[in-house]
mmCIF file of C-alpha atoms in Angstrom:
data_model
loop_
_atom_site.group_PDB
_atom_site.id
_atom_site.type_symbol
_atom_site.label_atom_id
_atom_site.label_comp_id
_atom_site.label_asym_id
_atom_site.label_seq_id
_atom_site.Cartn_x
_atom_site.Cartn_y
_atom_site.Cartn_z
ATOM 1 C CA UNK A 670 -0.005 -0.020 -0.007
ATOM 2 C CA UNK A 671 2.810 2.385 0.847
ATOM 3 C CA UNK A 672 4.474 1.684 -2.469
ATOM 4 C CA UNK A 673 1.293 2.735 -4.327
ATOM 5 C CA UNK A 674 1.092 5.953 -2.325
ATOM 6 C CA UNK A 675 4.729 6.704 -3.044
ATOM 7 C CA UNK A 676 4.221 6.102 -6.765
ATOM 8 C CA UNK A 677 1.135 8.417 -6.738
ATOM 9 C CA UNK A 678 3.158 11.095 -4.961
ATOM 10 C CA UNK A 679 5.932 10.861 -7.542
ATOM 11 C CA UNK A 680 3.407 11.054 -10.388
ATOM 12 C CA UNK A 681 1.695 14.107 -8.893
ATOM 13 C CA UNK A 682 5.078 15.808 -8.387
ATOM 14 C CA UNK A 683 6.063 15.200 -11.967
ATOM 15 C CA UNK A 684 2.752 16.577 -13.245
ATOM 16 C CA UNK A 685 3.127 19.720 -11.152
ATOM 17 C CA UNK A 686 6.651 20.278 -12.416
ATOM 18 C CA UNK A 687 5.592 19.813 -16.009
ATOM 19 C CA UNK A 688 2.684 22.251 -15.509
ATOM 20 C CA UNK A 689 5.019 24.905 -14.047
ATOM 21 C CA UNK A 690 7.509 24.411 -16.852
ATOM 22 C CA UNK A 691 4.775 24.824 -19.452
ATOM 23 C CA UNK A 692 3.532 28.037 -17.758
ATOM 24 C CA UNK A 693 7.034 29.479 -17.696
ATOM 25 C CA UNK A 694 7.497 28.648 -21.371
ATOM 26 C CA UNK A 695 4.243 30.477 -22.101
ATOM 27 C CA UNK A 696 5.568 33.497 -20.210
ATOM 28 C CA UNK A 697 3.106 33.087 -17.346
ATOM 29 C CA UNK A 698 4.681 33.573 -13.942
ATOM 30 C CA UNK A 699 3.102 32.103 -10.851
ATOM 31 C CA UNK A 700 4.316 33.894 -7.744
ATOM 32 C CA UNK A 701 2.692 35.370 -4.725
ATOM 33 C CA UNK A 702 3.101 38.963 -5.839
ATOM 34 C CA UNK A 703 1.599 40.243 -2.585
ATOM 35 C CA UNK A 704 4.838 39.249 -0.835
ATOM 36 C CA UNK A 705 7.187 39.962 -3.742
ATOM 37 C CA UNK A 706 8.614 43.418 -3.239
ATOM 38 C CA UNK A 707 8.727 45.610 -6.298
ATOM 39 C CA UNK A 708 6.095 43.830 -8.396
ATOM 40 C CA UNK A 709 2.371 43.395 -8.787
ATOM 41 C CA UNK A 710 0.200 41.872 -11.504
ATOM 42 C CA UNK A 711 -1.998 43.651 -14.009
ATOM 43 C CA UNK A 712 -5.524 42.575 -15.070
ATOM 44 C CA UNK A 713 -4.062 40.044 -17.513
ATOM 45 C CA UNK A 714 -1.815 38.430 -14.896
ATOM 46 C CA UNK A 715 1.462 39.965 -16.172
ATOM 47 C CA UNK A 716 4.044 41.153 -13.694
ATOM 48 C CA UNK A 717 4.302 44.929 -13.483
ATOM 49 C CA UNK A 718 7.150 46.794 -11.767
ATOM 50 C CA UNK A 719 6.115 49.102 -8.916
ATOM 51 C CA UNK A 720 8.729 51.818 -9.284
ATOM 52 C CA UNK A 721 8.665 53.022 -5.664
ATOM 53 C CA UNK A 722 9.228 49.518 -4.310
ATOM 54 C CA UNK A 723 11.720 48.749 -7.080
ATOM 55 C CA UNK A 724 13.908 51.629 -5.844
ATOM 56 C CA UNK A 725 14.108 49.867 -2.458
ATOM 57 C CA UNK A 726 14.961 46.551 -4.086
ATOM 58 C CA UNK A 727 17.703 48.174 -6.247
ATOM 59 C CA UNK A 728 19.172 49.840 -3.160
ATOM 60 C CA UNK A 729 19.257 46.562 -1.241
ATOM 61 C CA UNK A 730 21.100 44.827 -4.088
ATOM 62 C CA UNK A 731 23.472 47.747 -4.662
ATOM 63 C CA UNK A 732 24.420 47.894 -1.004
ATOM 64 C CA UNK A 733 24.908 44.144 -0.863
ATOM 65 C CA UNK A 734 27.188 44.251 -3.906
ATOM 66 C CA UNK A 735 29.135 47.069 -2.197
ATOM 67 C CA UNK A 736 29.689 44.847 0.821
ATOM 68 C CA UNK A 737 27.182 46.328 3.238
ATOM 69 C CA UNK A 738 25.979 44.081 6.040
ATOM 70 C CA UNK A 739 23.389 44.190 8.760
#
């Protein structure tokens, strides 16, 4: 019985991975944009940069690359 459940789990995992790969190939991104600083989604589901938040993200990366630490 456990073997059957394990096989079903592997099959489900493979199907999910294939579905995500297909969506990425179609240019459709699936992220929780509510917690993704600097982006939101438009009415068609495309990612849109929020410039005010993007400034913060750019600053974080710039300071990191310059060697800043907490």
